[in-house]
Amino acid sequence: MTSTAKSEPGWGNQYRLIAAEKWKAKSAAMGQAVTDALVEYAQPQPGMRVLDLASGTGEPAISLATRVGVQGHVTALDLSAGLLQIATERARARGLQNFSTQQADAHSLPFPENSFDLATSRFGVMFFRDPRLTFEELRRVLRPKARGCFLAWGSFEQPYWQTMMGVVHRHVGGPLLQPGTSDPCRFAEAGSLSEVLRSAGFGSVQEETRTLPWAWPGPVEEVWEQAQAVTVPFRPMLDRVPPEMWPQIHGEVHAALRKYFDGEKVAFGASVVLASGTK
């Protein structure tokens, strides 16, 4: 896609779907260590019924399905039918029979009380319109003593964001994010995610920050294209870039990314927040 096209408004979630399909294998590879960390943190057991919120293209739901066995089941929930179709195809390719999808709003879950033994969400909780309401709904559908386990982005001040969106922001100025829009780093402040979990009625709340591997398995040009496509909250800022400014921005982003390129992959590392609570 040309830089001019990238600066045009209105491409929205349709292009995000196209990008998700185009880059699904490499995006999954980049996120594998983060997925693995959340799965280990959640401690799934054979036979469990698991709900994965904001599952997108299917992780960690697919990985969880391999852990709960044929007696267990994982439901991947997301608002986007298109992303869930990708998740279904990925699960089918793995031969999973204990995996299903549900298109729904996490603020109003279409399940009866006490339906699940475990709940997860990877890079989803930051985008809930009302996190407390979502967690209250989640607590309703969890069984007694069941855990909810969540992974969110840490600070914006880390290589993945600074090498790309940080470069753009330095050029165009103005708000990094539009007021009222979702902030990928809304739970970066220590204790902020725990506070919402407690307010929703969860107990035994725990939280920690970790730095995990986060590497794009390809050249710098690819990860920059992919980032522009999928980081929807930054779209208003990208739309402010004048067409004549794109060549300079592309050059500076590529130069910043090359500092983390080892000849095969762009190895950023990712600072993330892990939090959990028990019903």
mmCIF file of C-alpha atoms in Angstrom:
data_model
loop_
_atom_site.group_PDB
_atom_site.id
_atom_site.type_symbol
_atom_site.label_atom_id
_atom_site.label_comp_id
_atom_site.label_asym_id
_atom_site.label_seq_id
_atom_site.Cartn_x
_atom_site.Cartn_y
_atom_site.Cartn_z
ATOM 1 C CA MET A 1 0.000 0.000 0.000
ATOM 2 C CA THR A 2 1.336 3.419 -0.868
ATOM 3 C CA SER A 3 1.973 6.143 1.661
ATOM 4 C CA THR A 4 -0.761 8.267 0.108
ATOM 5 C CA ALA A 5 -3.323 5.522 0.607
ATOM 6 C CA LYS A 6 -2.194 5.076 4.205
ATOM 7 C CA SER A 7 -2.876 8.731 4.886
ATOM 8 C CA GLU A 8 -6.451 8.557 3.624
ATOM 9 C CA PRO A 9 -9.186 8.401 6.287
ATOM 10 C CA GLY A 10 -12.056 5.947 6.297
ATOM 11 C CA TRP A 11 -10.231 2.704 5.563
ATOM 12 C CA GLY A 12 -11.162 1.590 9.102
ATOM 13 C CA ASN A 13 -11.692 -1.914 10.274
ATOM 14 C CA GLN A 14 -12.125 -3.349 6.784
ATOM 15 C CA TYR A 15 -8.435 -2.787 6.065
ATOM 16 C CA ARG A 16 -7.634 -4.144 9.514
ATOM 17 C CA LEU A 17 -9.342 -7.381 8.491
ATOM 18 C CA ILE A 18 -7.389 -7.492 5.249
ATOM 19 C CA ALA A 19 -4.175 -6.872 7.169
ATOM 20 C CA ALA A 20 -5.054 -9.527 9.743
ATOM 21 C CA GLU A 21 -5.457 -12.070 6.948
ATOM 22 C CA LYS A 22 -2.309 -10.935 5.132
ATOM 23 C CA TRP A 23 -0.065 -10.985 8.173
ATOM 24 C CA LYS A 24 -1.735 -13.668 10.309
ATOM 25 C CA ALA A 25 1.209 -16.079 10.322
ATOM 26 C CA LYS A 26 3.840 -13.462 11.134
ATOM 27 C CA SER A 27 1.586 -11.681 13.634
ATOM 28 C CA ALA A 28 1.043 -14.985 15.421
ATOM 29 C CA ALA A 29 4.791 -15.606 15.477
ATOM 30 C CA MET A 30 5.444 -12.141 16.913
ATOM 31 C CA GLY A 31 2.887 -12.689 19.645
ATOM 32 C CA GLN A 32 3.770 -16.288 20.506
ATOM 33 C CA ALA A 33 5.904 -15.538 23.572
ATOM 34 C CA VAL A 34 3.225 -13.215 24.928
ATOM 35 C CA THR A 35 0.550 -15.830 24.287
ATOM 36 C CA ASP A 36 2.641 -18.497 26.007
ATOM 37 C CA ALA A 37 3.180 -16.238 29.019
ATOM 38 C CA LEU A 38 -0.555 -15.649 29.450
ATOM 39 C CA VAL A 39 -1.378 -19.342 29.037
ATOM 40 C CA GLU A 40 1.155 -20.294 31.707
ATOM 41 C CA TYR A 41 -0.111 -17.511 33.953
ATOM 42 C CA ALA A 42 -3.704 -18.754 33.550
ATOM 43 C CA GLN A 43 -2.775 -22.361 34.446
ATOM 44 C CA PRO A 44 -5.463 -24.104 32.357
ATOM 45 C CA GLN A 45 -6.317 -27.652 33.439
ATOM 46 C CA PRO A 46 -7.733 -30.584 31.456
ATOM 47 C CA GLY A 47 -11.517 -30.492 31.291
ATOM 48 C CA MET A 48 -11.884 -26.771 31.921
ATOM 49 C CA ARG A 49 -14.406 -24.621 30.080
ATOM 50 C CA VAL A 50 -12.617 -21.408 29.117
ATOM 51 C CA LEU A 51 -13.822 -18.058 27.776
ATOM 52 C CA ASP A 52 -11.354 -15.861 25.877
ATOM 53 C CA LEU A 53 -12.535 -12.251 25.525
ATOM 54 C CA ALA A 54 -11.571 -10.016 22.581
ATOM 55 C CA SER A 55 -10.029 -13.098 21.014
ATOM 56 C CA GLY A 56 -9.546 -11.597 17.560
ATOM 57 C CA THR A 57 -7.802 -14.108 15.320
ATOM 58 C CA GLY A 58 -7.770 -16.712 18.069
ATOM 59 C CA GLU A 59 -5.035 -16.369 20.652
ATOM 60 C CA PRO A 60 -4.684 -17.376 23.382
ATOM 61 C CA ALA A 61 -7.909 -19.342 22.786
ATOM 62 C CA ILE A 62 -6.299 -21.797 20.361
ATOM 63 C CA SER A 63 -3.324 -22.421 22.647
ATOM 64 C CA LEU A 64 -5.680 -22.891 25.599
ATOM 65 C CA ALA A 65 -7.718 -25.438 23.635
ATOM 66 C CA THR A 66 -4.611 -27.580 23.227
ATOM 67 C CA ARG A 67 -4.198 -27.558 27.012
ATOM 68 C CA VAL A 68 -7.724 -28.303 28.246
ATOM 69 C CA GLY A 69 -8.017 -31.469 26.151
ATOM 70 C CA VAL A 70 -10.984 -33.117 24.518
ATOM 71 C CA GLN A 71 -13.008 -33.024 27.742
ATOM 72 C CA GLY A 72 -12.568 -29.261 27.942
ATOM 73 C CA HIS A 73 -13.758 -26.472 25.673
ATOM 74 C CA VAL A 74 -12.649 -22.954 24.742
ATOM 75 C CA THR A 75 -14.971 -20.227 23.471
ATOM 76 C CA ALA A 76 -13.326 -17.347 21.592
ATOM 77 C CA LEU A 77 -15.465 -14.199 21.818
ATOM 78 C CA ASP A 78 -15.061 -11.048 19.750
ATOM 79 C CA LEU A 79 -17.154 -8.307 18.150
ATOM 80 C CA SER A 80 -15.625 -8.935 14.726
ATOM 81 C CA ALA A 81 -17.089 -11.822 12.736
ATOM 82 C CA GLY A 82 -14.260 -11.471 10.225
ATOM 83 C CA LEU A 83 -11.527 -11.919 12.826
ATOM 84 C CA LEU A 84 -13.380 -14.855 14.351
ATOM 85 C CA GLN A 85 -13.550 -16.500 10.930
ATOM 86 C CA ILE A 86 -9.752 -16.365 10.798
ATOM 87 C CA ALA A 87 -9.676 -17.867 14.300
ATOM 88 C CA THR A 88 -11.986 -20.680 13.197
ATOM 89 C CA GLU A 89 -9.794 -21.473 10.199
ATOM 90 C CA ARG A 90 -6.675 -21.502 12.369
ATOM 91 C CA ALA A 91 -8.295 -23.846 14.902
ATOM 92 C CA ARG A 92 -9.531 -26.117 12.110
ATOM 93 C CA ALA A 93 -6.019 -26.283 10.680
ATOM 94 C CA ARG A 94 -4.847 -27.506 14.092
ATOM 95 C CA GLY A 95 -7.554 -30.168 14.135
ATOM 96 C CA LEU A 96 -9.165 -28.777 17.278
ATOM 97 C CA GLN A 97 -12.634 -30.100 18.073
ATOM 98 C CA ASN A 98 -12.956 -28.337 21.426
ATOM 99 C CA PHE A 99 -12.927 -24.779 20.080
ATOM 100 C CA SER A 100 -15.816 -22.509 19.118
ATOM 101 C CA THR A 101 -16.385 -18.824 18.480
ATOM 102 C CA GLN A 102 -19.044 -16.391 19.628
ATOM 103 C CA GLN A 103 -19.621 -12.974 18.086
ATOM 104 C CA ALA A 104 -20.762 -10.767 20.956
ATOM 105 C CA ASP A 105 -20.091 -7.646 22.998
ATOM 106 C CA ALA A 106 -17.992 -8.347 26.096
ATOM 107 C CA HIS A 107 -20.145 -5.830 28.002
ATOM 108 C CA SER A 108 -23.185 -8.106 27.602
ATOM 109 C CA LEU A 109 -22.111 -11.726 27.545
ATOM 110 C CA PRO A 110 -24.614 -14.185 26.032
ATOM 111 C CA PHE A 111 -23.997 -16.913 28.600
ATOM 112 C CA PRO A 112 -25.782 -18.005 31.788
ATOM 113 C CA GLU A 113 -24.239 -17.549 35.202
ATOM 114 C CA ASN A 114 -21.519 -19.943 36.342
ATOM 115 C CA SER A 115 -20.633 -21.165 32.835
ATOM 116 C CA PHE A 116 -16.827 -21.073 32.795
ATOM 117 C CA ASP A 117 -13.898 -22.336 34.858
ATOM 118 C CA LEU A 118 -11.408 -19.778 33.502
ATOM 119 C CA ALA A 119 -11.393 -16.553 31.498
ATOM 120 C CA THR A 120 -8.603 -14.828 29.616
ATOM 121 C CA SER A 121 -7.945 -11.819 27.416
ATOM 122 C CA ARG A 122 -4.722 -10.922 25.629
ATOM 123 C CA PHE A 123 -4.353 -7.263 24.628
ATOM 124 C CA GLY A 124 -8.119 -6.826 24.911
ATOM 125 C CA VAL A 125 -8.977 -5.205 28.236
ATOM 126 C CA MET A 126 -7.515 -1.835 27.195
ATOM 127 C CA PHE A 127 -10.180 -1.493 24.513
ATOM 128 C CA PHE A 128 -13.304 -2.249 26.525
ATOM 129 C CA ARG A 129 -15.615 0.755 26.551
ATOM 130 C CA ASP A 130 -16.384 0.191 30.246
ATOM 131 C CA PRO A 131 -13.849 -2.219 31.811
ATOM 132 C CA ARG A 132 -15.660 -2.402 35.139
ATOM 133 C CA LEU A 133 -18.924 -3.407 33.449
ATOM 134 C CA THR A 134 -17.081 -5.997 31.367
ATOM 135 C CA PHE A 135 -15.415 -7.482 34.433
ATOM 136 C CA GLU A 136 -18.731 -7.550 36.297
ATOM 137 C CA GLU A 137 -20.261 -9.445 33.372
ATOM 138 C CA LEU A 138 -17.291 -11.768 33.272
ATOM 139 C CA ARG A 139 -17.541 -12.446 36.991
ATOM 140 C CA ARG A 140 -21.215 -13.342 36.501
ATOM 141 C CA VAL A 141 -20.445 -16.072 33.954
ATOM 142 C CA LEU A 142 -17.491 -17.504 35.881
ATOM 143 C CA ARG A 143 -17.989 -20.335 38.329
ATOM 144 C CA PRO A 144 -17.127 -19.835 42.019
ATOM 145 C CA LYS A 145 -13.356 -19.734 42.612
ATOM 146 C CA ALA A 146 -12.693 -19.397 38.867
ATOM 147 C CA ARG A 147 -9.988 -16.949 37.740
ATOM 148 C CA GLY A 148 -9.921 -14.211 35.155
ATOM 149 C CA CYS A 149 -6.427 -13.654 33.719
ATOM 150 C CA PHE A 150 -5.502 -10.673 31.577
ATOM 151 C CA LEU A 151 -2.550 -9.286 29.653
ATOM 152 C CA ALA A 152 -2.317 -5.618 28.654
ATOM 153 C CA TRP A 153 0.278 -3.325 27.173
ATOM 154 C CA GLY A 154 2.684 -1.554 29.475
ATOM 155 C CA SER A 155 4.034 1.928 28.852
ATOM 156 C CA PHE A 156 4.026 3.712 25.486
ATOM 157 C CA GLU A 157 7.670 4.452 26.265
ATOM 158 C CA GLN A 158 8.998 1.189 24.806
ATOM 159 C CA PRO A 159 10.608 0.298 21.470
ATOM 160 C CA TYR A 160 7.575 -1.144 19.691
ATOM 161 C CA TRP A 161 5.621 2.084 20.081
ATOM 162 C CA GLN A 162 8.455 4.609 20.023
ATOM 163 C CA THR A 163 10.076 3.382 16.795
ATOM 164 C CA MET A 164 6.838 3.797 14.847
ATOM 165 C CA MET A 165 3.944 5.746 16.377
ATOM 166 C CA GLY A 166 6.371 7.794 18.453
ATOM 167 C CA VAL A 167 8.195 8.927 15.299
ATOM 168 C CA VAL A 168 4.930 9.951 13.641
ATOM 169 C CA HIS A 169 3.824 11.867 16.725
ATOM 170 C CA ARG A 170 7.059 13.829 16.856
ATOM 171 C CA HIS A 171 6.413 14.999 13.297
ATOM 172 C CA VAL A 172 2.722 15.851 13.396
ATOM 173 C CA GLY A 173 2.252 16.916 17.030
ATOM 174 C CA GLY A 174 -1.207 17.275 18.480
ATOM 175 C CA PRO A 175 -2.896 14.524 20.470
ATOM 176 C CA LEU A 176 -1.360 11.078 20.325
ATOM 177 C CA LEU A 177 -4.885 9.705 20.682
ATOM 178 C CA GLN A 178 -8.232 11.353 20.128
ATOM 179 C CA PRO A 179 -10.148 12.165 23.352
ATOM 180 C CA GLY A 180 -12.617 9.420 24.128
ATOM 181 C CA THR A 181 -10.866 6.770 22.036
ATOM 182 C CA SER A 182 -9.279 3.602 23.356
ATOM 183 C CA ASP A 183 -5.768 3.878 24.750
ATOM 184 C CA PRO A 184 -3.639 0.738 24.234
ATOM 185 C CA CYS A 185 -1.573 1.742 27.274
ATOM 186 C CA ARG A 186 -4.444 2.709 29.585
ATOM 187 C CA PHE A 187 -3.395 0.128 32.202
ATOM 188 C CA ALA A 188 0.349 0.828 32.082
ATOM 189 C CA GLU A 189 0.294 2.511 35.499
ATOM 190 C CA ALA A 190 1.013 -0.029 38.205
ATOM 191 C CA GLY A 191 -2.118 -1.090 40.052
ATOM 192 C CA SER A 192 -4.603 0.474 37.637
ATOM 193 C CA LEU A 193 -5.865 -2.803 36.212
ATOM 194 C CA SER A 194 -6.025 -4.370 39.665
ATOM 195 C CA GLU A 195 -8.145 -1.471 40.882
ATOM 196 C CA VAL A 196 -10.775 -2.079 38.200
ATOM 197 C CA LEU A 197 -10.822 -5.815 38.918
ATOM 198 C CA ARG A 198 -11.426 -5.184 42.615
ATOM 199 C CA SER A 199 -14.148 -2.641 41.863
ATOM 200 C CA ALA A 200 -15.924 -5.313 39.781
ATOM 201 C CA GLY A 201 -15.944 -7.721 42.722
ATOM 202 C CA PHE A 202 -12.914 -9.902 42.011
ATOM 203 C CA GLY A 203 -10.843 -11.099 44.947
ATOM 204 C CA SER A 204 -7.280 -12.378 45.375
ATOM 205 C CA VAL A 205 -6.195 -9.831 42.763
ATOM 206 C CA GLN A 206 -2.591 -10.013 41.586
ATOM 207 C CA GLU A 207 -0.653 -7.888 39.108
ATOM 208 C CA GLU A 208 2.876 -7.767 37.730
ATOM 209 C CA THR A 209 4.808 -6.185 34.875
ATOM 210 C CA ARG A 210 7.061 -8.304 32.676
ATOM 211 C CA THR A 211 9.291 -7.784 29.658
ATOM 212 C CA LEU A 212 8.722 -10.543 27.115
ATOM 213 C CA PRO A 213 10.094 -11.381 23.655
ATOM 214 C CA TRP A 214 8.211 -9.522 20.909
ATOM 215 C CA ALA A 215 9.846 -9.866 17.505
ATOM 216 C CA TRP A 216 8.595 -9.453 13.950
ATOM 217 C CA PRO A 217 9.982 -12.310 11.783
ATOM 218 C CA GLY A 218 10.791 -10.225 8.742
ATOM 219 C CA PRO A 219 12.141 -6.900 7.460
ATOM 220 C CA VAL A 220 11.477 -3.493 8.951
ATOM 221 C CA GLU A 221 9.251 -2.423 6.051
ATOM 222 C CA GLU A 222 6.823 -5.246 6.832
ATOM 223 C CA VAL A 223 6.354 -4.528 10.504
ATOM 224 C CA TRP A 224 5.798 -0.843 9.776
ATOM 225 C CA GLU A 225 3.130 -1.673 7.202
ATOM 226 C CA GLN A 226 1.486 -4.111 9.581
ATOM 227 C CA ALA A 227 1.552 -1.650 12.490
ATOM 228 C CA GLN A 228 -0.164 1.048 10.459
ATOM 229 C CA ALA A 229 -2.895 -1.394 9.515
ATOM 230 C CA VAL A 230 -3.742 -2.859 12.903
ATOM 231 C CA THR A 231 -3.121 -0.069 15.439
ATOM 232 C CA VAL A 232 -6.572 1.452 14.970
ATOM 233 C CA PRO A 233 -6.431 3.894 17.945
ATOM 234 C CA PHE A 234 -3.609 5.797 16.217
ATOM 235 C CA ARG A 235 -5.483 6.149 12.913
ATOM 236 C CA PRO A 236 -6.579 9.771 13.573
ATOM 237 C CA MET A 237 -2.943 10.743 14.144
ATOM 238 C CA LEU A 238 -1.822 8.925 10.988
ATOM 239 C CA ASP A 239 -4.573 10.689 9.055
ATOM 240 C CA ARG A 240 -3.059 14.054 10.060
ATOM 241 C CA VAL A 241 0.171 13.323 8.205
ATOM 242 C CA PRO A 242 0.409 15.475 5.043
ATOM 243 C CA PRO A 243 1.182 13.368 1.954
ATOM 244 C CA GLU A 244 4.465 15.190 1.378
ATOM 245 C CA MET A 245 5.654 14.268 4.895
ATOM 246 C CA TRP A 246 5.306 10.504 4.464
ATOM 247 C CA PRO A 247 8.662 9.858 2.733
ATOM 248 C CA GLN A 248 10.575 11.443 5.613
ATOM 249 C CA ILE A 249 8.513 9.607 8.227
ATOM 250 C CA HIS A 250 8.980 6.278 6.455
ATOM 251 C CA GLY A 251 12.737 6.867 6.356
ATOM 252 C CA GLU A 252 12.970 7.748 10.042
ATOM 253 C CA VAL A 253 10.753 4.840 11.105
ATOM 254 C CA HIS A 254 12.817 2.390 9.058
ATOM 255 C CA ALA A 255 16.031 3.771 10.574
ATOM 256 C CA ALA A 256 14.629 3.451 14.105
ATOM 257 C CA LEU A 257 13.469 -0.100 13.430
ATOM 258 C CA ARG A 258 16.825 -1.180 12.000
ATOM 259 C CA LYS A 259 18.376 -0.675 15.429
ATOM 260 C CA TYR A 260 16.385 -3.746 16.510
ATOM 261 C CA PHE A 261 16.829 -5.791 13.301
ATOM 262 C CA ASP A 262 19.267 -8.705 13.503
ATOM 263 C CA GLY A 263 19.094 -9.723 9.867
ATOM 264 C CA GLU A 264 16.095 -12.013 10.341
ATOM 265 C CA LYS A 265 13.732 -10.329 12.757
ATOM 266 C CA VAL A 266 12.935 -7.018 14.429
ATOM 267 C CA ALA A 267 13.376 -7.869 18.110
ATOM 268 C CA PHE A 268 11.633 -5.193 20.170
ATOM 269 C CA GLY A 269 10.760 -6.892 23.437
ATOM 270 C CA ALA A 270 7.455 -5.932 25.036
ATOM 271 C CA SER A 271 6.638 -4.516 28.443
ATOM 272 C CA VAL A 272 3.271 -5.968 29.451
ATOM 273 C CA VAL A 273 1.007 -6.076 32.481
ATOM 274 C CA LEU A 274 -0.354 -9.404 33.742
ATOM 275 C CA ALA A 275 -3.255 -9.327 36.188
ATOM 276 C CA SER A 276 -5.711 -11.830 37.609
ATOM 277 C CA GLY A 277 -8.626 -12.033 39.999
ATOM 278 C CA THR A 278 -10.822 -14.776 41.454
ATOM 279 C CA LYS A 279 -14.609 -14.879 41.672
#
